mmCIF file of C-alpha atoms in Angstrom:
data_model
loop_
_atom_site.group_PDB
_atom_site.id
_atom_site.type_symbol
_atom_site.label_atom_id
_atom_site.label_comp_id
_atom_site.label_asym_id
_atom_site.label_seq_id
_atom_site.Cartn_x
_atom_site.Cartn_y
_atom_site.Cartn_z
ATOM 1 C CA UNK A 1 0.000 0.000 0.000
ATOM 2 C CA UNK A 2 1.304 3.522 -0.805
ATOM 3 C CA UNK A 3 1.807 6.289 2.030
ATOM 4 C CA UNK A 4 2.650 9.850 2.005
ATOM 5 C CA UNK A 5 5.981 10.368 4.199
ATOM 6 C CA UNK A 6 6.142 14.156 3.688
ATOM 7 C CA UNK A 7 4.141 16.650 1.622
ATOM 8 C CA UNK A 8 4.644 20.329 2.316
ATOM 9 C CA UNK A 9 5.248 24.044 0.248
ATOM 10 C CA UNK A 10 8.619 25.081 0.333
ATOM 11 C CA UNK A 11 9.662 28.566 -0.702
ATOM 12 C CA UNK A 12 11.664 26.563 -3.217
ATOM 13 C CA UNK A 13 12.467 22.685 -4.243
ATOM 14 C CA UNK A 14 14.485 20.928 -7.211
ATOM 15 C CA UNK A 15 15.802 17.962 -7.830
ATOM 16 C CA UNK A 16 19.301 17.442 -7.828
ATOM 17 C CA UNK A 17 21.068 14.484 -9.857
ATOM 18 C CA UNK A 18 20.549 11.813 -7.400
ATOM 19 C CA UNK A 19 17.241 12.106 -7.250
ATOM 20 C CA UNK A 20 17.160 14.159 -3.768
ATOM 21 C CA UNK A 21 15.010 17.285 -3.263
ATOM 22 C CA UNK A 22 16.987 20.100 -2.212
ATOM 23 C CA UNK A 23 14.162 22.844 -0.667
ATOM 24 C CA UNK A 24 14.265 25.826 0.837
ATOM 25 C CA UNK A 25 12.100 27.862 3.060
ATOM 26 C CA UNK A 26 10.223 24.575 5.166
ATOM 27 C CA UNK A 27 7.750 24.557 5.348
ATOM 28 C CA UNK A 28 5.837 27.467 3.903
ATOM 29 C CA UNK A 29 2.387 27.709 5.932
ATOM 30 C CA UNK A 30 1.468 31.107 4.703
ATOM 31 C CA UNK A 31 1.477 33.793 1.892
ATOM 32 C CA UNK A 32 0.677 37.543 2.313
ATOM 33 C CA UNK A 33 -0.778 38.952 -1.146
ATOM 34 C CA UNK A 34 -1.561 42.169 -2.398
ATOM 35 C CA UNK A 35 -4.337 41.051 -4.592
ATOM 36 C CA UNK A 36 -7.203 38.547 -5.208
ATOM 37 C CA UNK A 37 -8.313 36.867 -7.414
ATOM 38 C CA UNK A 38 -4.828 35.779 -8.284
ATOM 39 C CA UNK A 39 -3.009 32.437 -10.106
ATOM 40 C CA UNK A 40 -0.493 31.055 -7.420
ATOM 41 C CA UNK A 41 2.527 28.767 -7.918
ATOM 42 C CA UNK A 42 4.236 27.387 -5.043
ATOM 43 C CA UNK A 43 6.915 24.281 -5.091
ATOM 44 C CA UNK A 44 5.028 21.685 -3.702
ATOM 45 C CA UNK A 45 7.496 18.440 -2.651
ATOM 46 C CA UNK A 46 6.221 14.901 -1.667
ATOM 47 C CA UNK A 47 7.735 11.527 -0.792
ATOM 48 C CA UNK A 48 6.063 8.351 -0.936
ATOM 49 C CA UNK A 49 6.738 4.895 0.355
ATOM 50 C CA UNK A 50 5.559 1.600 -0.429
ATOM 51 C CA UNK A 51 6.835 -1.524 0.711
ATOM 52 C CA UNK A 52 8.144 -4.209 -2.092
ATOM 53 C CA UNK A 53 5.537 -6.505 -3.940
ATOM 54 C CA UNK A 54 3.083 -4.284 -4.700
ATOM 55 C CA UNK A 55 1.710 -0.575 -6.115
ATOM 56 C CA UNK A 56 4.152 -1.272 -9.519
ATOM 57 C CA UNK A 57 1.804 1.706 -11.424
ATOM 58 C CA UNK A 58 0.811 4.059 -9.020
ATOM 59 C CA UNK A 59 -1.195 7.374 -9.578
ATOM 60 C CA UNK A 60 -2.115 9.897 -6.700
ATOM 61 C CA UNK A 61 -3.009 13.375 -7.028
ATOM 62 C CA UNK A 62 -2.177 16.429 -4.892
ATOM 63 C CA UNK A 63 -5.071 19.166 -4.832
ATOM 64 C CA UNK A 64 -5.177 22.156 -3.504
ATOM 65 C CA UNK A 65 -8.712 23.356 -2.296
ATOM 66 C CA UNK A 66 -10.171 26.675 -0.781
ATOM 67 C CA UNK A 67 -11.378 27.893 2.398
ATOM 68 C CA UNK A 68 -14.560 26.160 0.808
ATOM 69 C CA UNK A 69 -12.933 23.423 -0.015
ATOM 70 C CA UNK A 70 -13.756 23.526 -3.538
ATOM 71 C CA UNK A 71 -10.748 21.474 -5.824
ATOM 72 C CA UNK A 72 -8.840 24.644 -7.196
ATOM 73 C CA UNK A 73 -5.682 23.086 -8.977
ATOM 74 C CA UNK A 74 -4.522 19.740 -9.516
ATOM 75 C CA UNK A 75 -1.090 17.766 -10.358
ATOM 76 C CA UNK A 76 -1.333 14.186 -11.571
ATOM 77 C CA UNK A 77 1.233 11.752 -10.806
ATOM 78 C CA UNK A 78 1.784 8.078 -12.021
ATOM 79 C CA UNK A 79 4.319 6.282 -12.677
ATOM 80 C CA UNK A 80 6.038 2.288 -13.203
ATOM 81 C CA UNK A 81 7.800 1.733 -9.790
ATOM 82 C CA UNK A 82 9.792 -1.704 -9.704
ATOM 83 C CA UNK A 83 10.622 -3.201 -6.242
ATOM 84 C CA UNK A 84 14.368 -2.222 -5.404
ATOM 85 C CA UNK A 85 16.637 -5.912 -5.246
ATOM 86 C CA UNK A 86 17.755 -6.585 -1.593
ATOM 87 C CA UNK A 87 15.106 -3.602 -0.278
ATOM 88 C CA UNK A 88 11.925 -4.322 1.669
ATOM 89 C CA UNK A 89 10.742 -0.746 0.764
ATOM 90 C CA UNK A 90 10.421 1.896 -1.840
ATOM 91 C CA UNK A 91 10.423 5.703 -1.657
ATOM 92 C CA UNK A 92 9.803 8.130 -4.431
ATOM 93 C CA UNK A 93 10.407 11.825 -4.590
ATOM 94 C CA UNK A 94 8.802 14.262 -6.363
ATOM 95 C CA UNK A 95 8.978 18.340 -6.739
ATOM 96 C CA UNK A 96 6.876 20.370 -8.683
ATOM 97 C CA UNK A 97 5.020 23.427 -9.001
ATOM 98 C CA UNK A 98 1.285 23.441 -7.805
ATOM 99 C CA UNK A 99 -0.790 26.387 -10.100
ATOM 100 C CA UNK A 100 -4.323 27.649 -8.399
ATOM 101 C CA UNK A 101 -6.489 30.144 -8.635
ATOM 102 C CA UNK A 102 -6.936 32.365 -5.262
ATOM 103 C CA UNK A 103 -10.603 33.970 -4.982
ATOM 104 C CA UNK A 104 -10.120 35.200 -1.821
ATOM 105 C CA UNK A 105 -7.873 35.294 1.625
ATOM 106 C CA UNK A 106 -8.352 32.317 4.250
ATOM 107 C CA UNK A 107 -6.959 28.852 4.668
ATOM 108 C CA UNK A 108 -6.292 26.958 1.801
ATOM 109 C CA UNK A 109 -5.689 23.296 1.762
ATOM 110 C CA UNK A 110 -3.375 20.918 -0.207
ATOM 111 C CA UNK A 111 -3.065 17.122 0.284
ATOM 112 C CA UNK A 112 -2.070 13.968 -1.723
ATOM 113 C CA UNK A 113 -5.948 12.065 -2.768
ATOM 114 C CA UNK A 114 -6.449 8.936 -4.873
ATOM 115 C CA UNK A 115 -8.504 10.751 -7.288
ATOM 116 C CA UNK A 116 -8.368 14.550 -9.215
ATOM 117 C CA UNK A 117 -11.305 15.904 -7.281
ATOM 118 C CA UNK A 118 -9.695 15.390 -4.245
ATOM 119 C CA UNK A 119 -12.476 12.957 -2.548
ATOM 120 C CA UNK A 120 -10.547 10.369 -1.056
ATOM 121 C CA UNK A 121 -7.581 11.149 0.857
ATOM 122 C CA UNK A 122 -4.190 9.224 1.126
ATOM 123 C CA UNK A 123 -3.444 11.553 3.584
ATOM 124 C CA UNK A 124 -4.090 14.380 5.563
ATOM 125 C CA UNK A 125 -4.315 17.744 3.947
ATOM 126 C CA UNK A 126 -1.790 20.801 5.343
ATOM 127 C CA UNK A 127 -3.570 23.962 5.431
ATOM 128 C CA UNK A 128 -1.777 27.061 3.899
ATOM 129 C CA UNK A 129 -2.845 30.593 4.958
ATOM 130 C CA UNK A 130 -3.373 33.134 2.287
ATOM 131 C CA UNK A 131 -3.122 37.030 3.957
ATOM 132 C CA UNK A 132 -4.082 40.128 1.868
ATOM 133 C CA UNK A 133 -1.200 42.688 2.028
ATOM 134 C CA UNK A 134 -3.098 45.309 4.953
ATOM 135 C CA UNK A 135 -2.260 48.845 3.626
ATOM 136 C CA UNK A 136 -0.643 50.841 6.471
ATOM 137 C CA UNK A 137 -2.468 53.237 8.107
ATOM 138 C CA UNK A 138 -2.087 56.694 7.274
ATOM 139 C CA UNK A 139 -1.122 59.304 10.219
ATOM 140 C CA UNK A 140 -3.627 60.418 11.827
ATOM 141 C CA UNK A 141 -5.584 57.424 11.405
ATOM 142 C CA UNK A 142 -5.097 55.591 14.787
ATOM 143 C CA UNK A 143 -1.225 56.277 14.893
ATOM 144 C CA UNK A 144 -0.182 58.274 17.342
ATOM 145 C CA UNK A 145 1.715 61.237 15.609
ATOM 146 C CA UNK A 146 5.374 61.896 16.573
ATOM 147 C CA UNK A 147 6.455 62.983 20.123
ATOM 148 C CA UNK A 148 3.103 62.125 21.047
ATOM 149 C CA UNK A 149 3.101 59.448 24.284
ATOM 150 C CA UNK A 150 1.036 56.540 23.714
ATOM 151 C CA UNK A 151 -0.907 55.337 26.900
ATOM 152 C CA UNK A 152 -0.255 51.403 27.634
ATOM 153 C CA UNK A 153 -2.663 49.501 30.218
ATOM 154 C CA UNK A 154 -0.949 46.530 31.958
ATOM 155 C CA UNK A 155 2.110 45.706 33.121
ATOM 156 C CA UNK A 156 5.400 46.736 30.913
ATOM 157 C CA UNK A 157 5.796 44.812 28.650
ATOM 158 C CA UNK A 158 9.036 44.826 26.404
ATOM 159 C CA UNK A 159 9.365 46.595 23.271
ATOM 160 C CA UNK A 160 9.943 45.395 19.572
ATOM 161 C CA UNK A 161 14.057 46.330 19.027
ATOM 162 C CA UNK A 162 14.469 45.077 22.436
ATOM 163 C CA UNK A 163 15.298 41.094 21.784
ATOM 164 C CA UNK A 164 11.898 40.645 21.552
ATOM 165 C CA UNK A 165 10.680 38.853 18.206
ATOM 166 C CA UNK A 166 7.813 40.572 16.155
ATOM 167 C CA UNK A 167 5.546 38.056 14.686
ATOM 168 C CA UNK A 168 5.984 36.680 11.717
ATOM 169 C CA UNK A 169 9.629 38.537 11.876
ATOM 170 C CA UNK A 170 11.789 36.058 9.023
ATOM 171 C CA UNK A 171 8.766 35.074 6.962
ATOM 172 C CA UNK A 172 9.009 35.749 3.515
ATOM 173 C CA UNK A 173 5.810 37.339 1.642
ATOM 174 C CA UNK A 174 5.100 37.942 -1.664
ATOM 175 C CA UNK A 175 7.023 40.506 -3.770
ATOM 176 C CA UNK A 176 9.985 39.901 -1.132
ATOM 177 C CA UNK A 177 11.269 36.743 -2.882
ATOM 178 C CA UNK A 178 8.519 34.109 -2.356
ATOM 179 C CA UNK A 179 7.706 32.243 -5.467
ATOM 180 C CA UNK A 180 3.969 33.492 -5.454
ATOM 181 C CA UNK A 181 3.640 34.296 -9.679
ATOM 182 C CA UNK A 182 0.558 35.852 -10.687
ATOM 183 C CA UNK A 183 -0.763 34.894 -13.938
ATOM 184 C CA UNK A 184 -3.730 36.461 -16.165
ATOM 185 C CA UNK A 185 -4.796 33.130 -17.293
ATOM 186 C CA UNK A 186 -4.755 29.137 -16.280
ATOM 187 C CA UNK A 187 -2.171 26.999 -16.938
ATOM 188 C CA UNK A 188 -3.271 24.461 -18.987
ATOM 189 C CA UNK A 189 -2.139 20.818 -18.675
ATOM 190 C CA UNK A 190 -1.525 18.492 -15.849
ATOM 191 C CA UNK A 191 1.797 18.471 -13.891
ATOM 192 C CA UNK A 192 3.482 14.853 -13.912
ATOM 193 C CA UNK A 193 5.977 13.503 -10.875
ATOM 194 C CA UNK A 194 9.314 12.457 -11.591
#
């Protein structure tokens, strides 16, 4: 029987001439946008096991579906997968570049199925945030304008450039190298593993 032994989005994945992935960015769990609706691209890698004797021709399908969960893109892969002499197991990696439309923010979902419409899983979807870009605000508007002093209720609490992380503080988001491509139409085709 064929499992899933990792599926995730990586900021980037290829594979290099021994088959490996090398990946970067693991995993990716969310994407800031400035825009919807969009086309999206993001490296999607996925190993899969099986032990010897069995699943020779394969064919899974990883689908990405919306905060709906409404199938929005789709790669196909099959393949001929001989047992390995002397090996009571074989793994097979695959990279490749997951296209989708994005309608609107929210949590997105992609995960490896048995069939394109993404009915019966093989295993559990990952979720993937999508965030629309927030616009900052413009003075006046619920800043506090310069010199002013801002009133805090609590206890002190320490300030951001004092060791203190900011959230999301190392994440890449679109336009600052993440491999988010907007397109004006579909790609058309299915994606094959390899």
């Amino acid at each position: 029987m064929l499992h899933v032994s990792t599926l995730f989005v990586a900021g980037s994945a290829n594979l290099d001439e021994h088959g490996a992935i090398n990946a970067t960015r693991i995993p990716m769990t969310w994407f800031e946008v400035d825009q919807v609706p969009l086309w999206a691209k993001v490296p999607i890698v996925l190993v899969v096991h099986a032990p010897a004797g069995g699943d020779y021709d394969p064919e899974l399908h990883v689908v990405c579906k919306d905060p709906s969960g409404a199938p929005r893109g789709t790669l196909r892969a099959s393949w001929h997968w001989p047992d390995e002499v002397d090996k009571a197991s074989k793994y097979r990696c695959f990279t490749q570049e997951l296209s989708f439309p994005i309608e609107s923010a929210g949590e997105y979902t992609i995960g490896a199925y048995y069939d394109q419409q993404g009915k019966f899983e093989l295993s559990t979807p990952i979720p993937i945030t999508i965030l629309l870009t927030q616009p900052p605000p413009v003075e006046g508007e619920g800043m506090p304008v310069a010199g002013e002093e801002v009133p805090v209720a609590g206890e002190d609490v320490p300030v951001t450039g004092e060791d203190v992380p900011v959230t999301g503080e190392g994440v890449p988001f679109a336009g600052e190298g993440v491999p988010v491509e907007y397109e004006d139409v579909p790609p058309q085709g299915e994606g094959h593993g390899g």
